[in-house]
Coordinates of C-alpha atoms and ligand atoms in Angstrom, one line a residue:
M1 CA 110.4 95.5 95.5
D2 CA 110.5 92.5 97.7
L3 CA 112.9 89.6 97.4
Q4 CA 110.5 86.6 97.5
V5 CA 111.6 83.0 97.9
S6 CA 108.9 80.3 97.6
D7 CA 109.1 76.6 98.2
L8 CA 112.8 76.6 97.4
M9 CA 114.9 73.4 97.2
V10 CA 118.6 73.9 97.1
A11 CA 121.4 71.4 96.6
R12 CA 125.2 71.0 96.9
G13 CA 127.0 68.4 94.8
G14 CA 123.6 67.2 93.5
V15 CA 122.4 66.4 97.0
P16 CA 119.4 68.3 98.3
V17 CA 120.3 70.3 101.4
L18 CA 117.2 72.4 102.1
D19 CA 113.7 72.0 101.0
G20 CA 110.5 74.1 101.2
V21 CA 112.3 77.4 102.1
D22 CA 109.9 80.4 102.1
F23 CA 110.7 83.9 103.0
T24 CA 110.1 87.5 101.9
L25 CA 112.7 90.2 102.4
S26 CA 111.2 93.7 102.0
P27 CA 113.1 97.0 101.3
G28 CA 114.6 98.4 104.6
R29 CA 114.8 94.9 106.2
A30 CA 117.6 92.6 107.2
L31 CA 117.2 88.8 107.5
V32 CA 119.9 86.7 109.3
L33 CA 120.1 83.0 108.5
R34 CA 120.8 80.8 111.4
G35 CA 121.7 77.2 111.7
P36 CA 124.7 75.0 112.6
N37 CA 127.7 74.3 110.4
G38 CA 126.8 72.5 107.3
S39 CA 123.1 73.2 107.6
G40 CA 122.9 74.9 104.2
K41 CA 123.1 78.6 104.8
T42 CA 125.9 79.1 102.2
T43 CA 124.0 76.9 99.7
L44 CA 120.9 79.0 100.1
L45 CA 122.7 82.3 99.7
R46 CA 124.5 81.1 96.6
T47 CA 121.2 80.0 95.1
V48 CA 119.5 83.3 95.9
A49 CA 122.5 85.1 94.4
G50 CA 122.1 83.1 91.2
L51 CA 125.5 81.3 91.4
Q52 CA 123.7 78.0 91.3
P53 CA 120.2 77.0 90.1
P54 CA 117.5 75.8 92.6
L55 CA 116.2 72.3 92.3
E56 CA 112.7 73.5 92.8
G57 CA 110.8 76.6 93.8
R58 CA 110.9 80.3 92.8
I59 CA 113.1 83.3 93.5
E60 CA 111.7 86.7 92.6
G61 CA 113.2 90.1 92.9
A62 CA 116.8 88.8 92.8
G63 CA 119.0 88.7 89.6
D64 CA 120.7 92.0 89.0
R65 CA 119.3 93.5 92.2
I66 CA 121.8 91.4 94.2
A67 CA 125.3 92.3 95.4
Y68 CA 126.9 89.1 96.8
A69 CA 129.9 89.0 99.1
A70 CA 131.2 85.6 100.2
H71 CA 134.1 84.0 102.0
A72 CA 136.5 84.6 99.2
D73 CA 137.3 88.3 99.0
G74 CA 137.7 88.3 95.3
L75 CA 139.9 91.3 95.3
K76 CA 142.4 92.3 92.6
T77 CA 145.6 92.0 94.5
Q78 CA 147.8 94.1 92.2
L79 CA 145.4 97.0 92.3
T80 CA 145.4 99.5 95.1
V81 CA 142.4 99.8 97.5
R82 CA 141.1 102.9 95.7
E83 CA 141.7 101.2 92.3
N84 CA 139.8 98.1 93.4
L85 CA 136.8 100.3 94.4
T86 CA 137.0 102.4 91.3
F87 CA 137.1 99.3 89.1
W88 CA 134.0 97.8 90.7
A89 CA 132.2 101.2 90.6
R90 CA 132.8 101.3 86.8
V91 CA 131.7 97.6 86.4
F92 CA 128.4 98.5 88.1
A93 CA 128.2 102.0 86.5
H94 CA 127.8 103.5 89.9
D95 CA 129.9 105.7 92.2
G96 CA 130.3 106.0 96.0
V97 CA 134.1 105.3 96.2
E98 CA 134.7 108.1 98.7
A99 CA 131.8 107.1 100.9
A100 CA 132.9 103.4 100.8
L101 CA 136.5 104.4 101.8
D102 CA 135.0 106.4 104.7
A103 CA 132.5 103.8 105.8
F104 CA 135.0 101.0 106.1
D105 CA 137.9 103.1 107.5
L106 CA 140.1 102.6 104.5
R107 CA 141.6 106.1 104.5
G108 CA 145.3 105.8 104.8
L109 CA 145.2 102.4 103.0
E110 CA 143.9 103.9 99.7
D111 CA 147.2 103.5 97.8
R112 CA 148.2 100.1 99.2
P113 CA 148.0 97.1 96.8
A114 CA 145.1 95.0 98.0
G115 CA 147.4 92.0 98.1
T116 CA 149.4 93.6 100.9
L117 CA 146.4 94.1 103.3
S118 CA 145.8 92.1 106.4
A119 CA 143.0 89.6 106.5
G120 CA 140.6 92.0 108.3
Q121 CA 141.6 94.9 106.0
K122 CA 140.9 92.8 102.9
R123 CA 137.6 91.9 104.4
R124 CA 136.8 95.6 104.9
L125 CA 137.6 96.3 101.3
G126 CA 135.5 93.4 100.2
L127 CA 132.6 94.8 102.1
A128 CA 133.2 98.3 101.0
R129 CA 132.8 97.0 97.4
L130 CA 129.1 96.5 98.2
M131 CA 128.6 100.2 98.5
V132 CA 129.9 100.9 95.0
T133 CA 127.5 98.4 93.3
G134 CA 124.4 100.5 93.8
R135 CA 122.5 97.2 94.2
P136 CA 119.7 97.2 96.6
V137 CA 119.9 93.6 98.0
W138 CA 123.1 92.6 99.8
V139 CA 123.6 88.9 100.1
L140 CA 126.4 88.3 102.6
D141 CA 128.0 85.0 103.7
E142 CA 129.8 85.3 107.0
P143 CA 130.6 89.0 106.4
T144 CA 132.4 89.6 109.7
V145 CA 135.0 86.8 109.4
S146 CA 138.4 88.3 110.3
L147 CA 136.9 91.6 111.5
D148 CA 137.8 93.0 114.9
V149 CA 135.2 94.5 117.2
A150 CA 135.5 98.0 115.8
S151 CA 135.2 96.8 112.2
V152 CA 132.1 94.7 113.0
A153 CA 130.6 97.9 114.4
L154 CA 131.5 99.7 111.1
F155 CA 129.9 96.9 109.1
A156 CA 126.7 97.0 111.2
E157 CA 126.6 100.8 110.7
A158 CA 127.0 100.4 106.9
V159 CA 124.2 97.8 106.8
R160 CA 122.0 100.1 108.9
R161 CA 122.6 103.0 106.4
H162 CA 121.8 100.7 103.5
L163 CA 118.5 99.7 105.1
A164 CA 117.7 103.3 105.8
Q165 CA 118.2 104.1 102.1
G166 CA 115.6 101.4 101.2
G167 CA 118.1 98.6 100.7
S168 CA 117.9 95.1 102.2
A169 CA 120.3 92.5 103.4
L170 CA 120.2 88.7 103.6
M171 CA 123.1 87.2 105.5
A172 CA 124.5 84.2 107.3
T173 CA 126.5 84.9 110.4
H174 CA 127.2 83.1 113.6
I175 CA 127.8 86.4 115.6
D176 CA 125.4 88.9 116.9
L177 CA 125.7 92.1 114.8
G178 CA 123.8 94.1 117.2
L179 CA 121.2 94.9 114.5
A180 CA 118.1 95.0 116.6
E181 CA 116.0 95.6 113.5
A182 CA 117.1 92.3 111.8
D183 CA 114.8 89.3 111.5
A184 CA 116.1 85.8 111.9
L185 CA 115.4 82.6 109.9
D186 CA 116.6 79.3 111.3
V187 CA 117.2 77.0 108.3
T188 CA 117.3 73.8 110.4
P189 CA 113.6 72.9 110.0
F190 CA 114.1 73.0 106.2
R191 CA 116.6 70.3 106.1
A192 CA 116.0 68.1 103.1
T193 CA 115.0 64.5 103.5
P194 CA 117.9 62.4 101.9
R195 CA 116.8 61.0 98.6
V196 CA 117.0 57.3 98.1
A197 CA 119.9 56.6 95.9
A198 CA 119.3 55.3 92.4
H199 CA 120.2 51.6 91.9
D200 CA 123.6 52.2 90.3
E201 CA 124.7 55.3 92.2
A202 CA 126.6 53.3 94.8
F203 CA 129.1 52.4 92.1
L204 CA 129.9 56.0 91.0
Ligands
ATP301 N1 131.1 71.4 96.8 C1 130.3 70.6 97.6 N2 130.0 69.4 97.2 C2 129.2 68.6 98.0 N3 128.7 69.0 99.2 C3 129.0 70.2 99.6 C4 129.8 71.1 98.9 N4 129.9 72.2 99.6 C5 129.2 72.1 100.7 N5 128.7 70.8 100.7 C6 127.8 70.3 101.8 O1 126.5 70.9 101.7 C7 126.0 71.0 103.0 C8 125.6 72.5 103.3 O2 126.8 73.3 103.3 P1 126.7 74.8 103.5 O3 128.1 75.3 103.2 O4 125.6 75.4 102.7 O5 126.4 75.0 105.0 P2 126.5 76.3 106.0 O6 125.2 76.3 106.8 O7 126.8 77.5 105.2 O8 127.7 75.9 106.9 P3 128.7 76.8 107.8 O9 128.0 77.4 108.9 O10 129.8 75.8 108.2 O11 129.3 77.8 106.8 C9 127.1 70.5 104.0 O12 126.7 69.2 104.4 C10 128.3 70.5 103.2 O13 129.2 69.5 103.6

């Protein structure tokens, strides 16, 4: 099933940011959003993930098919690495904890409380969580922040495996992941035209 975005208008703080966004993401494909800081990539991802409503347009094939990972790691700091993954696997009624530990080089850190991990290790755990959701569409906002070169390669490999299994990935990143199979979408042309403020808005 495709993820299909049609004529989408998205906003932050009530202000339209992007307008007329159209794309289709098919199983086995990755789409990288490009655009300068503040251009609306995060806003688009949050909308596709269902964290905020669109102002206009349609999103099909999203909902509970999406696993979202954003800037905030959202880890349970008191729980160990393994407990975090087990917790999320139960939430999503899925498994894959062992594969996730392997994929993100978390062996040896399994019994460490997540709160004691370094920034990059936390990021690896946050990304490993995707694998225990069983969800086909990964929506990722700057997934490689804090990752070293080796960890970026692990991440790219995990995405590649996910695509090979029929999953898909929509992500915003400023770095080259070396995913030759990824398509790119520059959001800059979709920048929304500023709306003329209502008469009394200047006083709010
Ligand atoms: N909570 C908020 N309230 C109002 N405006 C916001 C809010 N969060 C972001 N914005 C604005 O919305 C616009 C789009 O921001 P967004 O975070 O989607 O951009 P981005 O392309 O992801 O940027 P970056 O590459 O820096 O992560 C920016 O002008 C930003 O300042």
